[in-house]
Structures are given as C-alpha cells and as structure tokens.
C-alpha cells in the first residue's frame, strides 16, 4: 500500500467522482491548468477536459450562484473557494440560497453541490489566509458541514459529499494537506455524518475535528506519559452533530474537552459543550472545557503559534478537569457525615 | 441628481491603448493627452529605478525566507509609480498586496511596507500619515472605501481625490462593480487604476472578461474609461492625471485600464511554468517600462550617465538599508495580539493576555 497525502487523496476523490458521474463538474479560481493553489485539482483538466474542470472568473458569489443554477438543473458542481476568508463574498449565496432552496421549495428543488474550502491556520499565511470559518456555516440550517482529519477520510468523505442530495460545505484543514497515510483508493471510511473514536481511553474524552485531530492525538499520547488515559473523538461532521458517538464516549470517561483553532468565544466548541452537558450532566466529573484560539482576529504569521491550541495547552486543560474529585473516598468519610451520592457519582456507578 | 435626458453617454475607450512613448523610446502623439514635462518624466524614471530595486530586494528576501511571501510588481513599475506621482498630497491611495512599490513611491518607509509580508503585523504603516489605506488582499473590497472616503471629504468641504489600484482579475468581483456604481452615482473623485497584467494567478484575461477592454466596464456605469499602455509611464501619468483632474472638477470618476505584464510569478510560492509560456515573458521584456523612458530621456539629453548613476546609487542605498533594517527588526511582541482588537482591551482579552504572559514565562 502506498502513502498518500491528504491533498492527493482529495485529488483522487475528485478524479474518481468525475470518472464515475458525468454530471460532476469542478470549477473555481485557478483549479484548471494550475491545479489549484494547493494542487488538489492537479491534472483534472488534462484528464477530463475543460468542460469538466475549469477556471471561472474571479468572483466567489458568482461561483456559488452559478453552482446553484447548475445543481438545480441536474449537474453536481464541486466548487472551490481558494481560501477560507475568500469565501465571504459568497456568503449571501450560501446562506440565502444554497442552505434554503430545499426548504423554500417544500423539497421540490434540491441542491446537490459541494463547496470546498481550505480553512484554518498554521501555515504561516498572511492575513485572510488562515480563518476558521466553520461556525458561520454550521450555524446555518440546511448546510451539511464536514471536515476530514486524515487522508482516508478526505477521500471517502469527499466522495460521499459529492453523492449527497444536500449541499455540503467541505472544509479542508489546509495545514494537514501534506499529512500522509497508507491508503488504497477507493476507500470507504465511516459515513460522513458520523464521529469516530480515533483512540480509546477511559479518563477523558478529547473532542476535535479537522486540523486539530492530529494535535489531539499527540496530546493524548503525551497525557499517557502523565498517567491519563485519553479518548479522542474526531467529529468529522460539524452539522449534523453525531450526539450518539460523543455522548457514549463522555458517559464512559466522565470528562470532556473540546479543541478547535477558531476563537473560543461563541465558537463551535460552545455548541459541543452545551450538547455534552445536556446529555451527560449526571456523568460529568468536571465542567466541559474548551481549548480554542484566542478571541482576536487571526494574527500575523510570526505570532500565530501564540494563538493556536497546541499539545501543552491541551495538557494544561486536561489537568484542570478537577481530578481531585477522584480522591474523595466515600468509605473514608464517617457514615454520618457522608454527603448524599452526587449526580456524578451516580453516573459513575452506572458506568461501572 | 441628473435627469435622464441630461445624461451624456461617456465616450468609448479606445481599443488601441493611449501611448506617448513607444517601446523603442520614441515619442508618439496622442489626441487625448499631452506628454508630461521632462522634469516629470525624469522623476518617473527615478521612481521606477528605485522601485524596481526595492522589488528585486524584497524578492530576494522572500527567497531567503526572510519574508513570509512577496507578490512582485516586476514589469509593472510604470503603473506603480506613475499613478502615485499623479496624486496630490492630500489625495489617498488604496493599494493591494501587489502594490508595495506604489507605497514606497508615495513615501511610505520601505521596511514598513514589508511588515505585512514579513509576517510581523498586518499593516505596518500609519494610513493617515501618507494617506495610504492598508494594503488590501480580499480582492476589490477596498474600492468602495475610496468612494466613501472621498464622499466624506467632500462633505467636509475638502478637495480630496482617491486612486484605487486593482488587478484585471479583481474587476470580476461584485465588490468592484458596486464601487464603480457608487462612485458614479455619488460623483466622487475616484480613479480606479486597473493594472491589467494579463493574469490573475493562472487565469488569463480572456477567461476573466469578455469586455472589449476593461476600461469599457466604465461605460455602463456612466463613467469615463481610458485604455492606456501600462508600460509607458508618461502615458499612465498623463491619463491618470487627466482623470483625476476631471474627477476633481466634478466630471465624475473613471476607470483607467493600464495594459502591463507581471514578469515574475504571482508570488514566490507560485509556479508560472504550469500555466504560461516563457516566450510571453520574453515578449514583454522587450517592452520594459524603464528602458523605454530611459532611452527617450537620454536621446533628448534630459538624463546622462551621471544622472543614471545617481539614481542607481540611491536605489542601492535604499536596498542596503532595507536589508539591514529587516534583519534588525525586533520580534513582534505577543502582548500586541490583544492591544488593537478594541479601543481598549476587554476584560476577556486582559485575562487572555495574562494567561499568555504566564504561559510564555513558564516556557
Ligand atoms: C476575494 C478574493 N478571492 C480570491 C483571492 C485569492 N487571490 C489572491 S490574488 C488573486 C489573483 C488576483 O488577480 P488580479 O486581480 O488580476 O491581480 P494581480 O494579482 O494579477 O495583481 C487571487 C485569486 C483573494 N485575495 N480575494
């Protein structure tokens, strides 16, 4: 089996989709002969011709707007926003048309289209090249928002997104474009709307997605050396949210930490923390914590390492998950003074 | 507000670009504009020589990894300097990422123009000081800012015009069109200088626009459009100067399309061999903006070896100064991350600043 990068996996997914379905078209800025600024569309124009993969005029609103028209007439457009922040001119189309067409037409018109967006930081990009814009999209009902963290997921989820009857915002963690994995394509991983447990553990659930999955796994490894057994859940789908997988994990471990690059305030982690709390309250030993970016506009390249969550910040947060509660031995307390069994302890009894 | 029957259709831009100096350095007569004085031409030449040296220096710094990225304007010097030198002191410039040379020409400290590209901060210079808006990367999105700014100046009774720099690709963005229309309807003194360098990264002009010239985009908005040889500094200066003058006099905004060429890659991260032929680059090297003006001014005796040696020496001094100060620039201060988000840092930011300080102290 050969190692491929995430960018190559995405390229193969597009190639196979173009091959298998004559209605698939790929377009955007510089996706033709150049192959995209990250080479995700490399060679597609040469292989499939200019009417299947092509450069459009430089206008994101127009790109998404024409994709709406194409999708409403039987094509399956896969369009690219060159960088996260350059998707903003298309916001009106995405929010008012892409997300709502099915609903507005009582299900009579659907828009099977995919908007690919390289997102996130960590590549030393100058301003407007490193935004984490997932919350804007995830907040918009009608959009499916998914983000792979590995090359095999990149392939599988993009194929599924292209075949999906709903519009999909497909967020590509650009700092993981060069991450490698041994993959034989075509590969089919878990369904695109499901979270997966990337690593099992019993002490705490680390919830991550996209660019932070690899960081979370690194942190889990480091935590093991400190005696903590960390479970890592890769959300994969931000909308819809896979409550079942996340809830099962947190009920098992009793602690949860959510990690993302985006500013923490009103970020996607807030939704995760709320859902976990709603469903796992009696199982929790500590409040759900968030480790996210600072609440500042994305910083310049030479300061970005201060902004982005890393292994140390994740370990620090794990340490803050009120572990001392573990050391309260109810039998050591005289029976008359014993506090009533707490909800958390009840949860723990259920778990064991 | 003009009534419908008062409106006059603006003349159509010429398909052949306005030119005052041909590629061999010979004067050409033009019915619309006259050639700037020899003194102005000499200052254009000087600015182009210094500008190119700056551009080459910045390119070298990027290759050495001392800049995060550098989008070069090599070959576009006539557009970079002539538009700026046509501005009055009180006017404003609205540059893009590609327009570092324009900023240097305007008098911004060359090292401050590199702050963005070095990755120290976003905009390194004080916009108010030189009347230059921050360099803009989201394409065409600052064009409407120029319209608003000149509107405000007029509201205050001030005579301020603005020059917006944009690329050929950027004219496809909806934001460009909204700005054109606002400028025309509000009759604000804005000149949109479109540097048509043939490519928007890998996308050639014919995939970008079906307009006869990009200057024709002006006509539908009721603006004047001028099509000029963008490698002829004399012509760019004369045409932008005329457009600014008309705009100031209440004649309305204009689009000036300057036909030029980006000789270098889009940025140092780009791979132009994937999309364009070297022969095209060679063709445009024959139309170098500096050479042709130098030839003319030498032939007419306005500059000689000494003058040119002086310009070259000035350019070298600037380059040496840039190298030295870029290296000496201190590392950016992490505290600054929190300093400019709001007028005063919020409690939330103060807390995060403290946490970061602690984290850094504890290593
Ligand atoms: C809204 C937006 N979309 C996409 C980009 C990415 N991008 C940066 S430069 C560029 C090409 C611009 O071409 P042009 O306007 O002709 O100017 P040039 O770079 O040639 O000077 C693109 C697509 C961007 N900066 N902003």
XYZ file of C-alpha atoms and ligand atoms in Angstrom:
741
model
C 0.000 0.000 0.000
C 1.296 3.435 -0.852
C 1.395 6.539 1.313
C -0.587 9.474 0.007
C -1.120 12.978 1.300
C -4.484 14.468 2.113
C -4.205 16.718 -0.962
C -3.598 13.654 -3.121
C -6.496 11.807 -1.505
C -8.807 14.711 -2.314
C -7.449 14.796 -5.844
C -8.227 11.098 -6.266
C -11.714 11.564 -4.885
C -12.417 14.296 -7.435
C -10.871 12.220 -10.193
C -12.960 9.159 -9.355
C -16.125 11.230 -8.982
C -15.544 12.892 -12.364
C -14.944 9.458 -13.836
C -17.979 7.783 -12.292
C -20.566 10.522 -12.755
C -20.744 12.586 -15.958
C -22.769 15.215 -14.108
C -19.916 16.166 -11.812
C -18.170 19.416 -12.733
C -15.315 21.067 -10.853
C -14.620 24.780 -11.077
C -13.333 27.838 -9.265
C -10.289 30.085 -9.219
C -7.067 28.555 -10.590
C -8.404 24.979 -10.374
C -7.772 24.326 -14.091
C -4.271 24.134 -15.605
C -2.622 25.273 -12.374
C -4.356 22.506 -10.427
C -5.423 24.817 -7.605
C -3.087 26.708 -5.308
C -2.825 23.539 -3.173
C -2.807 21.225 -6.222
C -5.961 19.452 -5.116
C -7.302 19.620 -8.691
C -3.972 18.774 -10.296
C -4.310 17.096 -13.681
C -8.123 17.060 -13.745
C -8.484 19.452 -16.672
C -5.904 17.483 -18.645
C -7.712 14.208 -17.966
C -11.357 15.230 -18.222
C -11.297 18.298 -20.443
C -12.207 21.897 -19.926
C -15.921 21.360 -19.651
C -15.473 19.141 -16.578
C -12.790 21.044 -14.648
C -12.208 24.705 -15.374
C -11.208 28.151 -14.198
C -14.026 30.604 -13.655
C -13.931 34.377 -13.480
C -12.666 35.649 -10.157
C -15.908 36.113 -8.261
C -16.928 33.857 -5.405
C -20.543 34.975 -5.262
C -20.797 34.200 -8.953
C -19.096 30.842 -8.485
C -21.568 29.711 -5.842
C -24.521 31.349 -7.578
C -23.818 29.535 -10.847
C -23.364 26.302 -8.884
C -26.879 26.804 -7.511
C -28.152 27.090 -11.066
C -26.231 24.034 -12.214
C -27.277 21.909 -9.266
C -30.898 22.848 -9.782
C -30.638 21.509 -13.313
C -29.067 18.142 -12.682
C -25.331 18.772 -12.506
C -23.272 18.097 -9.398
C -20.935 21.052 -9.134
C -17.938 20.914 -6.829
C -16.649 24.449 -6.436
C -13.620 25.759 -4.612
C -13.214 28.879 -2.506
C -9.472 29.475 -2.749
C -9.067 30.250 0.956
C -11.447 30.440 3.919
C -11.638 34.242 4.003
C -12.178 34.448 0.248
C -15.391 32.540 0.644
C -17.010 35.519 2.323
C -18.104 37.265 -0.883
C -20.239 34.144 -1.487
C -21.872 34.279 1.925
C -25.152 35.651 0.627
C -25.462 32.832 -1.901
C -24.540 30.206 0.681
C -26.869 31.409 3.399
C -29.840 32.642 1.410
C -29.885 30.188 -1.469
C -27.684 27.127 -1.012
C -28.889 26.443 2.509
C -32.547 27.237 1.943
C -33.548 26.053 -1.518
C -34.906 22.694 -0.428
C -36.872 24.266 2.385
C -38.211 27.176 0.334
C -39.493 24.841 -2.343
C -41.046 22.296 0.023
C -38.425 19.796 -1.039
C -39.163 20.130 -4.738
C -35.799 21.624 -5.604
C -32.636 20.337 -4.018
C -29.059 21.461 -4.494
C -26.573 18.597 -4.562
C -23.451 20.733 -4.617
C -20.179 20.791 -2.726
C -18.299 23.913 -1.682
C -14.694 23.000 -0.906
C -12.916 25.425 1.398
C -9.311 25.126 2.605
C -9.502 26.509 6.127
C -7.561 27.135 9.301
C -4.066 28.329 10.091
C -0.683 27.007 10.957
C 0.889 27.521 7.539
C 2.386 30.976 8.065
C -0.138 32.644 5.785
C -0.519 36.426 5.746
C -3.855 37.944 6.750
C -7.090 36.452 5.350
C -5.426 33.107 4.610
C -5.971 31.292 7.928
C -9.538 31.805 9.113
C -11.549 29.108 10.814
C -14.956 29.929 9.409
C -16.760 26.722 10.377
C -19.131 28.269 12.905
C -20.656 30.608 10.308
C -21.617 27.650 8.177
C -22.513 25.254 10.974
C -24.926 27.875 12.331
C -26.836 27.828 9.051
C -29.561 25.143 8.940
C -29.721 23.366 5.598
C -25.978 23.038 5.141
C -24.046 19.916 5.903
C -20.645 20.908 7.190
C -17.964 18.250 7.266
C -14.220 18.251 7.729
C -11.792 15.336 7.394
C -8.763 14.896 9.597
C -6.984 12.125 7.694
C -6.235 11.276 4.043
C -8.565 8.262 4.010
C -11.415 10.318 5.434
C -10.618 13.069 2.939
C -11.161 10.626 0.090
C -14.191 8.883 1.490
C -15.991 11.944 2.792
C -15.490 13.932 -0.400
C -16.906 11.073 -2.481
C -19.874 10.889 -0.163
C -20.335 14.661 -0.182
C -20.452 14.725 -3.971
C -23.058 11.957 -3.968
C -25.096 13.627 -1.213
C -28.513 15.091 -2.096
C -27.902 18.029 0.275
C -25.447 20.878 -0.196
C -22.194 20.228 1.623
C -19.630 22.719 2.878
C -16.474 20.642 2.775
C -13.800 22.174 4.985
C -10.253 21.072 4.224
C -7.720 21.576 7.032
C -5.016 23.179 4.921
C -2.209 22.555 7.371
C -2.917 18.808 7.042
C -2.830 18.787 3.223
C 0.642 17.237 3.387
C -0.154 14.723 6.149
C 0.441 11.183 4.915
C -1.302 7.874 5.405
C -1.106 4.490 3.760
C -4.315 4.307 1.781
C -5.578 2.236 -1.090
C -8.234 4.194 -3.009
C -11.101 3.912 -3.408
C -11.501 3.693 0.331
C -14.709 3.835 2.322
C -14.469 5.002 5.925
C -17.309 5.721 8.360
C -20.352 7.580 6.976
C -19.592 11.285 6.603
C -22.139 12.363 9.204
C -20.628 10.213 11.953
C -17.999 10.984 14.522
C -15.388 8.305 15.136
C -13.329 7.349 18.140
C -9.724 7.752 16.974
C -8.208 6.467 20.182
C -9.865 4.771 23.108
C -9.267 5.837 26.670
C -11.055 5.817 29.995
C -10.219 9.106 31.762
C -11.274 11.938 29.484
C -12.758 12.493 26.038
C -10.911 14.900 23.795
C -13.252 16.132 21.062
C -11.580 17.550 17.971
C -12.070 17.941 14.232
C -10.161 18.777 11.058
C -6.784 20.367 11.734
C -6.862 19.612 15.467
C -7.374 15.853 15.258
C -3.667 15.171 14.849
C -2.862 17.624 17.635
C -5.394 15.942 19.922
C -3.862 12.537 19.244
C -0.422 13.902 20.044
C -1.755 15.359 23.257
C -3.364 12.029 24.160
C -0.024 10.306 23.715
C 1.694 12.900 25.863
C -1.014 12.593 28.533
C -0.462 8.853 28.723
C 3.041 9.558 29.929
C 1.454 11.644 32.684
C -0.828 8.768 33.613
C -4.031 9.919 31.927
C -5.873 7.633 29.572
C -7.358 9.934 26.925
C -10.022 9.054 24.393
C -10.028 11.100 21.179
C -13.219 11.644 19.204
C -12.904 13.063 15.687
C -16.213 14.779 14.964
C -15.820 14.777 11.146
C -19.315 16.202 10.758
C -19.970 19.575 12.379
C -23.517 19.699 11.055
C -25.322 17.498 11.706
C -23.734 16.631 15.050
C -23.256 12.990 15.988
C -24.659 13.075 19.518
C -24.669 9.299 19.890
C -20.933 8.780 19.479
C -19.940 11.786 21.541
C -22.420 11.060 24.308
C -21.362 7.438 24.587
C -17.743 8.440 24.919
C -18.290 11.141 27.517
C -20.630 8.962 29.579
C -17.831 6.425 29.657
C -14.998 8.786 30.610
C -16.889 11.386 32.650
C -14.780 14.280 31.385
C -14.741 16.200 28.131
C -12.575 18.748 26.448
C -13.246 20.250 23.042
C -10.441 21.654 20.914
C -10.510 23.926 17.880
C -8.430 26.623 16.230
C -11.241 29.140 15.903
C -11.658 31.866 18.502
C -13.146 30.276 21.588
C -15.866 32.862 22.194
C -19.110 31.766 20.511
C -17.081 29.175 18.653
C -18.164 25.702 17.624
C -16.895 24.369 20.954
C -19.674 26.221 22.744
C -22.242 24.101 20.931
C -20.322 20.929 21.721
C -20.013 21.845 25.402
C -23.712 22.627 25.615
C -24.797 19.385 23.964
C -22.450 17.285 26.055
C -23.658 18.964 29.215
C -27.299 18.478 28.260
C -26.833 14.800 27.594
C -24.141 13.810 30.072
C -24.718 16.066 33.072
C -25.011 13.286 35.586
C -21.968 11.532 34.212
C -19.636 14.509 34.326
C -16.904 14.829 36.930
C -15.986 18.333 35.765
C -17.353 21.072 33.540
C -16.732 20.591 29.823
C -13.714 22.695 28.911
C -12.831 24.364 25.653
C -9.371 24.880 24.235
C -9.595 27.242 21.288
C -7.862 30.145 19.649
C -7.601 33.498 21.395
C -10.509 35.886 20.924
C -8.607 38.024 18.447
C -8.520 38.483 14.671
C -6.232 35.813 13.223
C -2.689 37.000 13.966
C 0.223 37.552 11.565
C 2.485 34.564 10.765
C 5.157 35.338 13.309
C 2.657 35.377 16.159
C 0.281 32.608 15.121
C 1.884 29.993 17.367
C 0.656 32.002 20.360
C -2.889 31.798 19.036
C -3.212 28.176 18.023
C -4.009 25.434 20.524
C -1.136 23.008 20.930
C -0.279 19.918 22.947
C 0.732 21.921 26.012
C -2.477 23.896 26.142
C -4.473 20.705 25.811
C -2.487 19.053 28.623
C -2.991 22.117 30.802
C -6.709 21.946 30.219
C -6.786 18.232 30.979
C -5.059 18.998 34.269
C -7.846 21.455 35.101
C -10.584 18.819 34.866
C -10.991 18.563 38.662
C -9.192 15.286 39.126
C -9.054 15.703 42.901
C -12.667 14.523 42.990
C -11.284 11.069 42.204
C -9.531 11.050 45.527
C -12.618 11.512 47.677
C -13.076 8.043 49.033
C -16.640 7.875 50.388
C -15.771 4.980 52.723
C -13.065 7.029 54.404
C -15.672 9.587 55.495
C -17.590 8.753 58.717
C -21.021 7.488 57.687
C -22.970 10.234 59.483
C -21.007 12.929 57.675
C -21.175 11.216 54.303
C -22.636 13.537 51.711
C -25.505 12.208 49.628
C -24.236 10.461 46.493
C -23.664 13.120 43.932
C -25.081 13.012 40.463
C -21.619 12.482 39.092
C -21.090 9.531 41.358
C -24.418 8.122 40.339
C -23.237 8.443 36.767
C -20.058 6.656 37.626
C -21.998 3.828 39.194
C -23.992 3.485 36.019
C -20.767 3.445 34.019
C -19.102 0.750 36.066
C -29.269 64.132 -9.449
C -29.092 64.307 -13.225
C -32.321 63.797 -15.113
C -32.347 61.087 -17.706
C -32.291 63.445 -20.681
C -29.404 65.431 -19.171
C -27.189 62.401 -19.195
C -24.406 62.242 -21.700
C -23.015 58.896 -22.693
C -19.299 58.887 -21.977
C -17.067 58.304 -24.989
C -15.981 54.713 -25.524
C -12.431 53.847 -24.540
C -10.073 53.288 -27.451
C -9.236 49.705 -28.356
C -5.674 50.768 -29.067
C -4.114 51.891 -25.773
C -3.116 55.510 -25.340
C 0.649 55.761 -25.757
C 3.064 58.674 -25.585
C 6.372 56.822 -25.722
C 6.683 53.683 -27.830
C 8.710 50.635 -26.886
C 11.749 51.981 -28.681
C 11.682 55.129 -26.620
C 10.256 57.367 -29.319
C 7.582 59.960 -28.720
C 4.117 59.281 -30.109
C 1.448 61.948 -30.402
C -1.950 61.310 -28.849
C -5.168 63.306 -29.327
C -6.392 62.956 -25.724
C -3.402 63.747 -23.519
C -0.125 65.578 -23.857
C 3.206 64.351 -22.609
C 4.343 65.347 -19.104
C 7.312 67.715 -18.850
C 10.878 66.376 -18.999
C 11.193 67.091 -15.274
C 8.161 64.920 -14.528
C 9.428 62.227 -16.871
C 12.764 62.237 -15.083
C 11.094 61.830 -11.707
C 9.062 58.941 -13.133
C 12.262 57.290 -14.304
C 13.935 57.795 -10.961
C 10.968 56.352 -9.062
C 10.830 53.334 -11.365
C 14.540 52.619 -10.889
C 14.271 52.866 -7.124
C 11.005 50.908 -7.192
C 12.447 48.064 -9.210
C 15.428 47.835 -6.919
C 13.077 47.621 -3.966
C 11.084 44.908 -5.706
C 14.207 42.871 -6.523
C 15.392 43.239 -2.939
C 12.085 42.127 -1.490
C 12.021 39.167 -3.884
C 15.470 38.135 -2.672
C 14.379 38.409 0.958
C 11.406 36.170 0.219
C 13.601 33.565 -1.465
C 15.851 33.601 1.578
C 12.870 33.008 3.817
C 13.151 36.425 5.428
C 9.683 37.371 4.187
C 6.634 35.114 4.524
C 5.685 35.864 0.927
C 6.289 38.506 -1.749
C 3.971 39.397 -4.623
C 6.242 41.120 -7.122
C 5.361 44.012 -9.409
C 8.422 43.474 -11.612
C 7.471 44.817 -15.049
C 4.594 46.895 -13.691
C 6.728 49.793 -12.465
C 5.124 52.360 -14.771
C 1.722 51.670 -13.188
C 3.169 51.501 -9.708
C 4.829 54.913 -9.841
C 3.007 56.995 -12.458
C -0.400 56.744 -10.828
C 1.005 57.655 -7.436
C 3.018 60.587 -8.739
C -0.121 61.965 -10.368
C -1.736 62.286 -6.929
C -1.737 65.499 -4.928
C -0.501 65.413 -1.371
C -3.972 65.489 0.132
C -5.194 62.596 -2.020
C -5.486 58.982 -0.908
C -4.074 55.787 -2.333
C -5.856 52.413 -1.982
C -3.281 49.724 -2.732
C -3.404 45.919 -2.922
C -0.892 43.295 -1.826
C 0.905 43.778 -5.166
C 1.496 47.475 -4.722
C 4.452 47.767 -2.362
C 6.372 49.817 -4.938
C 3.467 52.249 -5.179
C 3.645 52.679 -1.412
C 7.383 53.256 -1.468
C 6.849 55.836 -4.218
C 4.269 57.539 -2.063
C 6.902 57.910 0.653
C 5.999 55.071 2.990
C 9.067 53.636 4.734
C 10.046 50.595 2.626
C 10.559 48.498 5.746
C 7.089 49.412 6.987
C 5.590 48.280 3.685
C 7.233 44.897 4.314
C 5.708 44.424 7.769
C 2.738 42.603 6.232
C 4.880 40.368 4.058
C 7.425 39.674 6.750
C 4.548 38.485 8.905
C 5.165 40.849 11.825
C 1.797 42.538 11.648
C -0.911 43.180 9.057
C -0.340 46.785 8.058
C 2.986 48.247 9.101
C 2.438 51.885 8.276
C 0.136 54.582 9.588
C -2.521 55.059 6.903
C -3.165 58.679 7.872
C 0.439 59.725 7.635
C 0.904 59.133 3.931
C -2.756 58.925 3.025
C -2.454 55.296 2.018
C -5.111 52.809 3.073
C -3.799 49.448 4.333
C -2.815 47.067 1.564
C -5.879 45.034 0.719
C -5.885 41.312 -0.036
C -9.589 40.389 -0.347
C -9.906 41.478 -3.951
C -11.739 44.694 -4.840
C -13.131 45.028 -1.342
C -11.399 48.330 -0.610
C -12.699 50.060 -3.753
C -15.888 51.188 -2.051
C -13.818 52.511 0.865
C -12.284 55.037 -1.519
C -15.745 56.130 -2.593
C -16.822 56.609 0.997
C -13.652 58.423 1.949
C -13.880 60.940 -0.880
C -17.577 61.391 -0.164
C -16.729 62.247 3.430
C -14.011 64.666 2.354
C -16.413 66.472 0.050
C -18.961 66.555 2.865
C -16.353 68.393 4.936
C -15.560 70.748 2.078
C -12.146 69.254 1.373
C -10.652 68.644 -2.036
C -9.540 65.016 -1.791
C -9.376 62.532 -4.634
C -8.501 58.850 -4.424
C -6.656 56.374 -6.582
C -7.728 52.738 -6.248
C -5.298 50.129 -7.541
C -6.761 46.852 -8.694
C -5.859 43.918 -10.902
C -7.634 42.649 -14.006
C -8.987 39.673 -12.070
C -10.386 41.883 -9.345
C -12.649 43.644 -11.858
C -14.713 40.435 -11.947
C -15.642 40.690 -8.291
C -19.055 42.010 -7.360
C -17.422 44.442 -4.969
C -15.648 46.161 -7.856
C -18.944 46.771 -9.613
C -20.698 48.071 -6.556
C -17.857 50.519 -6.015
C -17.906 51.679 -9.637
C -21.602 52.333 -9.415
C -21.461 54.162 -6.085
C -18.614 56.336 -7.329
C -20.522 57.242 -10.478
C -23.873 57.865 -8.778
C -22.296 59.916 -5.980
C -19.933 61.559 -8.444
C -16.986 61.130 -6.107
C -13.451 61.898 -7.326
C -12.110 58.347 -7.538
C -9.904 56.922 -10.250
C -9.815 53.139 -10.470
C -6.465 52.196 -11.969
C -6.742 48.641 -13.245
C -3.312 47.137 -13.708
C -4.121 44.581 -16.342
C -1.052 42.377 -16.136
C -2.603 39.649 -18.232
C -3.013 37.098 -15.458
C -4.921 36.560 -12.246
C -2.606 33.967 -10.778
C -3.015 31.293 -13.501
C -6.130 32.649 -15.185
C -5.581 34.607 -18.390
C -7.608 37.698 -19.213
C -9.763 36.024 -21.862
C -11.167 33.688 -19.203
C -11.787 36.634 -16.941
C -13.681 39.055 -19.106
C -15.406 39.264 -22.471
C -15.306 43.072 -22.481
C -13.516 44.733 -25.434
C -11.247 46.385 -22.853
C -11.587 46.502 -19.085
C -11.960 50.269 -19.447
C -15.251 49.590 -21.206
C -16.648 48.461 -17.858
C -16.810 52.169 -17.005
C -19.304 52.992 -19.688
C -22.262 51.069 -18.289
C -21.921 52.935 -15.038
C -21.816 56.288 -16.757
C -18.100 56.746 -16.149
C -15.276 57.610 -18.414
C -12.927 54.781 -19.256
C -9.378 55.158 -20.517
C -7.253 52.424 -22.014
C -3.558 53.141 -21.694
C -0.237 51.437 -22.367
C 0.666 50.418 -18.848
C 4.373 50.142 -19.610
C 4.510 53.741 -20.786
C 4.974 55.760 -17.612
C 4.447 59.030 -19.484
C 1.062 57.896 -20.737
C -0.078 56.421 -17.408
C 0.897 59.645 -15.654
C -0.851 61.825 -18.210
C -4.030 59.749 -18.292
C -4.376 59.231 -14.533
C -3.550 62.922 -14.082
C -6.243 63.919 -16.512
C -8.791 61.560 -14.968
C -8.029 62.937 -11.502
C -8.349 66.495 -12.757
C -11.705 65.796 -14.391
C -12.914 63.983 -11.293
C -11.904 66.851 -9.028
C -13.699 69.292 -11.280
C -16.927 67.338 -10.776
C -16.653 65.381 -14.009
C -17.055 62.083 -12.185
C -14.905 59.057 -11.507
C -13.102 57.000 -14.129
C -11.606 53.617 -14.801
C -8.129 53.625 -16.275
C -7.067 50.268 -17.648
C -3.292 50.080 -17.931
C -2.087 47.194 -20.077
C 1.045 45.778 -18.496
C 2.593 42.443 -17.564
C 3.725 40.652 -14.431
C 7.185 39.381 -15.346
C 7.620 37.389 -12.138
C 5.470 34.673 -10.620
C 2.238 35.675 -8.821
C 4.198 35.313 -5.581
C 7.335 33.391 -4.712
C 5.035 30.430 -3.904
C 3.626 30.315 -7.446
C 4.724 28.035 -10.316
C 4.083 30.017 -13.513
C 5.598 27.329 -15.778
C 2.374 25.414 -15.116
C 0.261 27.945 -16.965
C 2.275 30.281 -19.158
C 4.976 30.157 -21.754
C 8.375 31.749 -21.278
C 8.088 33.300 -24.743
C 5.305 35.506 -23.427
C 7.597 36.769 -20.688
C 10.294 37.445 -23.299
C 7.819 39.390 -25.430
C 7.028 41.656 -22.513
C 10.646 42.062 -21.509
C 11.051 43.774 -24.892
C 8.508 46.319 -23.680
C 10.216 47.198 -20.456
C 8.857 50.403 -18.920
C 12.186 51.602 -17.559
C 14.230 51.037 -20.696
C 11.936 52.952 -22.956
C 11.746 56.037 -20.788
C 15.467 55.982 -20.213
C 16.074 55.779 -23.963
C 13.829 58.764 -24.575
C 15.302 60.930 -21.842
C 18.866 60.102 -22.855
C 18.167 60.797 -26.513
C 16.673 64.161 -25.643
C 19.540 64.978 -23.304
C 17.481 65.183 -20.103
C 19.471 62.462 -18.359
C 23.026 61.235 -18.844
C 25.301 58.594 -17.339
C 25.826 60.702 -14.240
C 22.123 61.169 -13.587
C 21.518 57.468 -14.021
C 24.460 56.524 -11.825
C 22.960 58.797 -9.178
C 19.587 57.025 -9.412
C 21.282 53.643 -9.247
C 23.313 54.661 -6.207
C 20.192 55.923 -4.473
C 18.468 52.615 -5.233
C 21.409 50.637 -3.830
C 21.437 52.691 -0.641
C 17.731 52.042 -0.182
C 18.201 48.301 -0.767
C 21.077 48.098 1.710
C 19.021 49.991 4.252
C 16.078 47.609 3.734
C 18.299 44.543 4.188
C 19.821 45.916 7.316
C 16.631 47.053 8.987
C 14.611 43.975 8.048
C 17.212 41.890 9.856
C 17.377 44.245 12.805
C 13.601 44.430 13.231
C 12.687 43.064 16.670
C 10.407 40.065 17.014
C 6.788 41.107 17.290
C 5.512 41.437 20.851
C 2.837 38.872 21.791
C 1.139 41.478 24.002
C 0.218 43.305 20.815
C -2.142 40.473 19.926
C -4.596 41.931 22.424
C -3.833 45.621 22.059
C -5.792 46.572 18.965
C -8.876 44.403 18.943
C -10.966 47.154 20.533
C -10.265 50.738 21.552
C -9.477 49.328 24.983
C -8.923 45.646 25.700
C -11.997 43.964 27.122
C -11.864 42.130 30.440
C -11.891 38.892 28.487
C -8.829 39.947 26.488
C -6.987 41.193 29.553
C -7.468 37.751 31.058
C -6.208 36.020 27.933
C -3.224 38.371 27.762
C -2.296 37.449 31.305
C -2.664 33.758 30.596
C -0.376 34.081 27.577
C 2.193 36.056 29.581
C 2.192 33.318 32.232
C 2.486 30.647 29.604
C 5.459 32.368 27.979
C 7.147 32.959 31.321
C 6.735 29.338 32.342
C 8.076 28.291 28.928
C -11.971 37.800 -2.654
C -10.701 37.113 -3.005
N -10.749 35.963 -3.702
C -9.620 35.295 -4.004
C -8.407 35.773 -3.615
C -7.130 34.979 -3.887
N -6.295 35.667 -4.859
C -5.294 36.477 -4.467
S -4.601 37.280 -5.737
C -5.598 36.543 -6.856
C -5.492 36.921 -8.307
C -5.760 38.374 -8.496
O -5.565 38.731 -9.813
P -5.618 40.246 -10.281
O -6.790 40.934 -9.692
O -5.534 40.251 -11.759
O -4.346 40.922 -9.629
P -2.817 40.508 -9.689
O -2.587 39.522 -8.599
O -2.515 39.954 -11.043
O -2.079 41.764 -9.413
C -6.463 35.654 -6.218
C -7.440 34.800 -6.908
C -8.392 36.991 -2.899
N -7.252 37.549 -2.489
N -9.539 37.629 -2.614
